[in-house]
Short mmCIF file of C-alpha atoms in Angstrom, two decimals:
data_model
loop_
_atom_site.label_atom_id
_atom_site.label_comp_id
_atom_site.label_asym_id
_atom_site.label_seq_id
_atom_site.Cartn_x
_atom_site.Cartn_y
_atom_site.Cartn_z
CA MET A 319 -22.51 14.84 -32.38
CA LYS A 320 -24.45 12.28 -34.28
CA PHE A 321 -22.09 9.89 -36.02
CA THR A 322 -22.99 9.54 -39.70
CA LEU A 323 -21.50 7.93 -42.77
CA SER A 324 -20.33 11.40 -43.82
CA THR A 325 -18.38 12.04 -40.59
CA ALA A 326 -16.93 8.53 -40.76
CA SER A 327 -15.80 9.24 -44.30
CA HIS A 328 -14.14 12.50 -43.17
CA ALA A 329 -12.40 10.66 -40.33
CA SER A 330 -11.15 7.95 -42.68
CA ARG A 331 -9.81 10.53 -45.09
CA ARG A 332 -8.10 12.38 -42.23
CA HIS A 333 -6.48 9.18 -41.00
CA ALA A 334 -5.36 8.33 -44.52
CA LEU A 335 -3.80 11.77 -44.95
CA LEU A 336 -2.00 11.48 -41.62
CA ALA A 337 -0.70 8.04 -42.54
CA ALA A 338 0.54 9.30 -45.91
CA ALA A 339 2.25 12.25 -44.24
CA ALA A 340 3.93 9.89 -41.80
CA LEU A 341 5.21 7.73 -44.66
CA LEU A 342 6.57 10.79 -46.46
CA ALA A 343 8.31 11.93 -43.29
CA VAL A 344 9.96 8.54 -42.90
CA ALA A 345 11.06 8.61 -46.53
CA ALA A 346 12.62 12.05 -46.02
CA VAL A 347 14.78 10.86 -43.12
CA PRO A 348 18.28 9.80 -44.20
CA ALA A 349 19.03 6.11 -44.12
CA SER A 350 20.10 4.96 -40.68
CA ALA A 351 23.50 3.53 -39.89
CA ASP A 352 21.82 0.12 -39.63
CA THR A 353 21.09 0.10 -43.36
CA TYR A 354 24.10 2.17 -44.49
CA PRO A 355 25.24 1.90 -47.18
CA SER A 356 22.20 1.00 -49.23
CA ARG A 357 23.58 2.44 -52.48
CA SER A 358 26.88 3.42 -54.05
CA ILE A 359 29.17 5.95 -52.37
CA ARG A 360 30.78 8.83 -54.24
CA MET A 361 34.44 9.45 -53.42
CA ILE A 362 35.49 12.87 -54.73
CA VAL A 363 39.14 13.31 -55.74
CA PRO A 364 40.37 16.88 -56.41
CA TYR A 365 42.81 15.93 -59.17
CA LEU A 366 42.80 14.51 -62.68
CA ALA A 367 42.78 10.75 -63.14
CA GLY A 368 46.18 9.08 -63.19
CA GLY A 369 48.01 11.04 -60.50
CA VAL A 370 49.28 9.65 -57.20
CA THR A 371 46.21 10.76 -55.25
CA ASP A 372 43.77 9.43 -57.85
CA VAL A 373 45.47 6.04 -58.13
CA MET A 374 45.62 5.67 -54.36
CA ALA A 375 41.96 6.65 -54.04
CA ARG A 376 40.98 4.01 -56.60
CA GLN A 377 42.89 1.34 -54.70
CA PHE A 378 41.07 2.20 -51.48
CA ALA A 379 37.70 2.62 -53.22
CA GLN A 380 37.85 -0.87 -54.66
CA VAL A 381 38.67 -2.57 -51.37
CA MET A 382 36.31 -0.38 -49.34
CA GLY A 383 33.50 -1.27 -51.73
CA ASP A 384 34.15 -4.95 -51.10
CA LYS A 385 34.06 -4.39 -47.34
CA LEU A 386 30.91 -2.24 -47.37
CA GLY A 387 29.00 -4.28 -49.93
CA GLN A 388 28.38 -1.25 -52.16
CA GLN A 389 30.44 0.26 -54.95
CA VAL A 390 32.62 3.28 -54.10
CA VAL A 391 32.73 5.42 -57.26
CA ILE A 392 35.55 7.88 -57.96
CA ASP A 393 34.46 11.36 -59.05
CA ASN A 394 37.42 13.47 -60.27
CA LYS A 395 36.87 17.22 -59.82
CA PRO A 396 40.16 18.99 -60.57
CA GLY A 397 40.71 22.73 -60.61
CA ALA A 398 41.35 25.88 -58.55
CA ASN A 399 43.90 24.17 -56.29
CA THR A 400 41.22 21.69 -55.09
CA ILE A 401 38.64 24.37 -54.24
CA ILE A 402 36.13 23.07 -56.83
CA ALA A 403 36.17 19.59 -55.33
CA THR A 404 36.24 20.86 -51.76
CA GLN A 405 33.18 23.02 -52.32
CA ALA A 406 31.36 20.07 -53.87
CA VAL A 407 31.95 18.01 -50.74
CA ALA A 408 31.07 20.85 -48.37
CA SER A 409 27.71 21.35 -50.11
CA SER A 410 26.83 17.64 -50.21
CA ALA A 411 24.27 16.01 -47.93
CA PRO A 412 25.83 14.71 -44.69
CA ASP A 413 24.56 11.19 -45.23
CA GLY A 414 27.77 9.23 -45.86
CA TYR A 415 27.23 8.95 -49.61
CA THR A 416 29.77 11.65 -50.49
CA ILE A 417 33.29 11.48 -49.06
CA PHE A 418 36.50 13.32 -49.92
CA PHE A 419 39.88 11.67 -50.59
CA MET A 420 42.64 14.26 -50.58
CA ASP A 421 45.85 15.71 -49.23
CA LEU A 422 44.70 16.95 -45.85
CA SER A 423 47.65 19.34 -45.56
CA LEU A 424 46.25 21.28 -48.52
CA LEU A 425 42.85 21.44 -46.86
CA SER A 426 44.50 23.01 -43.82
CA TYR A 427 46.27 25.92 -45.52
CA ASN A 428 44.18 26.86 -48.56
CA ALA A 429 42.27 29.34 -46.43
CA TYR A 430 45.41 31.44 -46.06
CA LEU A 431 46.37 31.38 -49.74
CA TYR A 432 43.01 32.49 -51.11
CA LYS A 433 41.20 35.70 -50.19
CA GLN A 434 37.80 34.09 -50.54
CA GLN A 435 36.76 30.48 -50.22
CA PRO A 436 33.27 29.02 -50.47
CA TYR A 437 33.81 26.75 -47.47
CA ASP A 438 35.17 26.75 -43.93
CA LEU A 439 37.45 23.96 -42.72
CA ALA A 440 36.11 23.75 -39.17
CA ARG A 441 32.46 24.35 -40.08
CA ASP A 442 31.98 22.24 -43.19
CA PHE A 443 34.00 19.05 -42.67
CA VAL A 444 34.47 16.21 -40.25
CA PRO A 445 37.59 13.99 -40.41
CA VAL A 446 37.17 10.25 -40.90
CA THR A 447 40.73 8.93 -41.00
CA SER A 448 44.10 9.36 -42.67
CA VAL A 449 45.38 6.48 -44.79
CA ALA A 450 48.95 7.24 -45.83
CA GLU A 451 51.79 9.70 -45.76
CA ILE A 452 53.56 10.75 -48.96
CA PRO A 453 57.06 12.00 -48.13
CA LEU A 454 58.37 14.72 -50.43
CA GLY A 455 62.02 15.09 -51.29
CA LEU A 456 64.22 17.94 -52.47
CA ALA A 457 65.19 16.99 -56.01
CA VAL A 458 67.49 18.56 -58.59
CA ASN A 459 68.22 17.58 -62.17
CA SER A 460 71.44 15.82 -63.10
CA PHE A 461 72.97 19.03 -64.51
CA VAL A 462 73.08 20.79 -61.13
CA PRO A 463 76.58 20.21 -59.67
CA VAL A 464 75.52 19.30 -56.12
CA ASN A 465 74.98 16.09 -54.18
CA SER A 466 73.69 17.28 -50.81
CA VAL A 467 71.35 19.85 -49.31
CA ASN A 468 74.25 21.91 -47.96
CA GLU A 469 75.92 21.91 -51.38
CA PHE A 470 72.66 22.97 -53.01
CA VAL A 471 72.17 25.85 -50.57
CA ALA A 472 75.76 27.00 -51.14
CA TYR A 473 75.32 26.76 -54.92
CA ALA A 474 72.04 28.72 -54.81
CA LYS A 475 73.62 31.43 -52.66
CA ALA A 476 76.51 31.69 -55.13
CA ASN A 477 73.96 32.11 -57.94
CA PRO A 478 71.19 34.29 -56.49
CA ASP A 479 68.05 34.52 -58.63
CA LYS A 480 69.68 32.42 -61.35
CA LEU A 481 67.96 29.17 -60.38
CA ASN A 482 64.34 28.26 -61.05
CA TYR A 483 62.22 25.76 -59.20
CA ALA A 484 59.12 23.98 -60.46
CA SER A 485 55.84 23.04 -58.83
CA ALA A 486 52.82 21.14 -60.09
CA ALA A 487 50.64 24.18 -59.31
CA ALA A 488 50.83 27.48 -57.50
CA GLY A 489 49.72 27.01 -53.92
CA GLY A 490 50.41 23.28 -53.75
CA LEU A 491 52.52 21.56 -51.11
CA PRO A 492 55.66 21.37 -53.33
CA HIS A 493 55.37 25.13 -53.88
CA LEU A 494 55.13 25.83 -50.16
CA GLY A 495 57.94 23.37 -49.46
CA MET A 496 60.32 25.32 -51.69
CA GLU A 497 59.21 28.65 -50.26
CA ASN A 498 59.87 27.22 -46.80
CA LEU A 499 63.35 26.14 -47.94
CA LYS A 500 64.02 29.66 -49.22
CA ALA A 501 62.81 31.22 -45.97
CA VAL A 502 64.86 28.91 -43.74
CA THR A 503 68.11 29.05 -45.74
CA GLY A 504 67.96 32.53 -47.25
CA ILE A 505 68.45 31.39 -50.85
CA LYS A 506 66.78 33.18 -53.78
CA MET A 507 65.06 31.22 -56.55
CA THR A 508 62.27 31.90 -59.04
CA HIS A 509 59.06 29.88 -58.92
CA VAL A 510 57.78 28.37 -62.18
CA PRO A 511 54.31 26.85 -61.66
CA TYR A 512 53.04 24.16 -64.03
CA LYS A 513 49.68 22.57 -64.75
CA GLY A 514 50.39 19.21 -63.21
CA ALA A 515 53.33 17.27 -61.83
CA ALA A 516 54.11 15.46 -65.10
CA ALA A 517 54.91 18.68 -66.98
CA ALA A 518 56.93 20.02 -64.05
CA ILE A 519 59.04 16.87 -63.79
CA THR A 520 59.59 16.74 -67.57
CA ASP A 521 61.03 20.25 -67.60
CA MET A 522 63.00 19.67 -64.42
CA VAL A 523 64.82 16.57 -65.67
CA GLY A 524 65.25 18.29 -69.05
CA GLY A 525 67.10 21.20 -67.47
CA GLN A 526 64.55 24.00 -68.02
CA VAL A 527 64.22 24.32 -64.23
CA GLN A 528 66.74 23.16 -61.68
CA ALA A 529 64.88 21.93 -58.61
CA MET A 530 61.57 21.02 -57.02
CA PHE A 531 60.02 19.27 -54.07
CA ASN A 532 58.59 16.06 -55.47
CA ASP A 533 56.86 13.05 -53.94
CA VAL A 534 59.25 10.16 -53.43
CA SER A 535 56.96 7.67 -55.17
CA THR A 536 57.45 9.27 -58.60
CA SER A 537 61.10 10.25 -58.09
CA VAL A 538 62.50 6.72 -57.94
CA GLN A 539 62.32 6.01 -61.68
CA TYR A 540 64.14 9.24 -62.57
CA VAL A 541 66.81 8.66 -59.95
CA SER A 542 67.38 5.14 -61.30
CA ALA A 543 67.70 6.56 -64.83
CA GLY A 544 70.28 9.12 -63.69
CA LYS A 545 68.04 12.06 -64.61
CA MET A 546 67.32 13.28 -61.09
CA LYS A 547 69.12 13.54 -57.77
CA VAL A 548 67.11 13.49 -54.56
CA LEU A 549 69.17 15.28 -51.91
CA ALA A 550 66.99 14.54 -48.87
CA ILE A 551 63.52 13.27 -48.07
CA SER A 552 60.90 13.97 -45.45
CA GLY A 553 59.66 11.36 -43.02
CA GLU A 554 61.00 9.46 -40.07
CA LYS A 555 63.22 7.02 -41.94
CA ARG A 556 64.88 6.40 -45.29
CA MET A 557 63.04 4.84 -48.19
CA PRO A 558 63.94 1.21 -49.07
CA LYS A 559 64.18 2.06 -52.79
CA MET A 560 66.49 5.03 -52.10
CA PRO A 561 68.54 3.82 -49.12
CA ASP A 562 71.38 6.29 -49.74
CA VAL A 563 69.16 9.36 -49.51
CA PRO A 564 69.10 10.84 -45.98
CA THR A 565 66.09 12.32 -44.25
CA PHE A 566 65.97 16.00 -43.36
CA ALA A 567 65.76 14.94 -39.72
CA GLU A 568 69.05 13.02 -40.04
CA LEU A 569 70.68 16.14 -41.42
CA GLY A 570 69.47 18.23 -38.51
CA MET A 571 67.01 20.06 -40.76
CA PRO A 572 63.57 18.85 -39.60
CA ALA A 573 62.04 22.25 -40.42
CA LEU A 574 62.52 21.47 -44.12
CA SER A 575 60.42 18.29 -44.04
CA VAL A 576 57.33 18.33 -46.24
CA ALA A 577 54.86 15.45 -46.39
CA ALA A 578 51.35 15.05 -47.72
CA PHE A 579 48.88 13.34 -45.41
CA MET A 580 46.32 11.50 -47.50
CA GLY A 581 43.00 10.84 -45.89
CA ILE A 582 39.24 10.98 -46.00
CA VAL A 583 36.84 13.60 -44.68
CA ALA A 584 33.07 13.86 -44.90
CA PRO A 585 30.58 16.73 -44.84
CA ALA A 586 29.96 18.14 -41.38
CA LYS A 587 27.02 16.67 -39.45
CA THR A 588 27.48 13.22 -40.98
CA PRO A 589 26.11 10.88 -38.27
CA GLN A 590 28.75 9.43 -35.98
CA ALA A 591 27.55 5.88 -36.57
CA ILE A 592 28.10 6.29 -40.32
CA LEU A 593 31.55 7.80 -39.74
CA GLU A 594 32.41 4.76 -37.65
CA LYS A 595 31.32 2.42 -40.44
CA LEU A 596 33.48 4.29 -42.92
CA ASP A 597 36.40 4.28 -40.52
CA ALA A 598 36.08 0.53 -39.98
CA ALA A 599 35.97 -0.12 -43.74
CA ILE A 600 39.07 2.02 -44.32
CA ARG A 601 40.97 0.27 -41.53
CA GLU A 602 40.09 -3.14 -42.95
CA ALA A 603 41.09 -1.98 -46.42
CA SER A 604 44.44 -0.74 -45.10
CA LYS A 605 45.25 -4.24 -43.85
CA SER A 606 44.40 -5.93 -47.15
CA PRO A 607 47.21 -7.47 -49.23
CA GLN A 608 46.23 -5.26 -52.19
CA ILE A 609 46.65 -1.98 -50.28
CA THR A 610 49.75 -3.16 -48.42
CA GLU A 611 51.45 -4.12 -51.68
CA TYR A 612 50.41 -0.88 -53.36
CA LEU A 613 51.76 1.33 -50.58
CA GLN A 614 55.04 -0.56 -50.28
CA SER A 615 55.71 -0.67 -54.01
CA ASN A 616 55.14 3.08 -54.31
CA ASN A 617 57.19 4.17 -51.29
CA LEU A 618 54.08 5.36 -49.46
CA VAL A 619 53.96 5.20 -45.68
CA PRO A 620 50.83 3.64 -44.11
CA LYS A 621 49.30 6.04 -41.60
CA VAL A 622 45.85 5.12 -40.35
CA THR A 623 44.56 7.35 -37.57
CA SER A 624 41.36 7.99 -35.68
CA GLY A 625 39.24 11.01 -36.48
CA LYS A 626 40.51 12.68 -33.30
CA GLU A 627 44.14 12.05 -34.23
CA LEU A 628 43.47 13.32 -37.73
CA THR A 629 42.02 16.53 -36.31
CA GLY A 630 45.32 17.00 -34.48
CA ILE A 631 47.34 16.41 -37.67
CA ILE A 632 45.27 18.93 -39.62
CA GLY A 633 45.63 21.44 -36.78
CA SER A 634 49.40 21.00 -36.70
CA GLU A 635 49.67 21.40 -40.48
CA GLU A 636 47.43 24.46 -40.35
CA LYS A 637 49.65 26.11 -37.73
CA LYS A 638 52.84 25.35 -39.67
CA TRP A 639 51.68 26.60 -43.05
CA ARG A 640 49.67 29.54 -41.74
CA SER A 641 52.87 30.88 -40.19
CA LEU A 642 54.78 30.58 -43.50
CA VAL A 643 52.01 31.95 -45.72
CA THR A 644 51.39 34.89 -43.38
CA LYS A 645 55.09 35.68 -42.94
CA LEU A 646 55.81 35.67 -46.68
CA ASP A 647 52.39 37.12 -47.61
CA LEU A 648 51.87 34.37 -50.18
CA LYS A 649 48.66 34.66 -52.19
CA VAL A 650 47.38 32.68 -55.16
CA ASP A 651 44.53 34.99 -56.15
#
């Protein structure tokens, strides 16, 4: 073929189009781990601002941002027992710019409480690391004439269906903890769900309800004021701020232990190299004076694990709560 200016022009245009297509293809590829993060990271929290989970997430977000060189922004998405937030994470791009800070125990058993969920635990998420354990304790108000778990069980059996227990929400860990207590001991109590822990605690210390499982971090102030009695706590050892309160394990009742495992997961298919960067930032943050002081002052137990270890924790929690929910046929919807 005779080479002319016209054919040269066509060739140039073809090369230009190919070059442009190549540039667009490069732009469409997610940022590599080498440049990650190149912009701010969204950390979704499934609760309202101000709660234990939210405050802890903000502590970690601040220090992680310093370590990663990009801001980690909290995005509160409360509602539907965390399903709204969980779905938002599951549907996000797996590029490391959306991560989920939550109670991983809840993530493990929600599937058994709800008939339909817009996500699948195994399919839609990949664990990054856990950061802390929040031990829950069995608490009663000061009007209940008991000072131990055994006394409480005896009192409840002597007053069947006359006692009420509170929870921050139907389907939450404190709710399941009390249902587990009922199943193990044979006591009968009525569940009164609230919209948030603050309202539940207010009514509990005021005498409208008699008992609840509550996180140790928020119980201390009420115990000190004489408005609440914590009969036993979960975890491996006693809390420094409540040294007289035994653990369930000490009492020979390990089956009653209830603890929230706080941690971070990401959308499935997030590149391993990005997961490793997030894990490293979280581990560094956990060692910082700011996080150490925060956890200690709030009776929270540091618990940093690998993604593999976290998978095991979630699996163990799933097995435990699936058994209870199935046995009692508990449903939220």
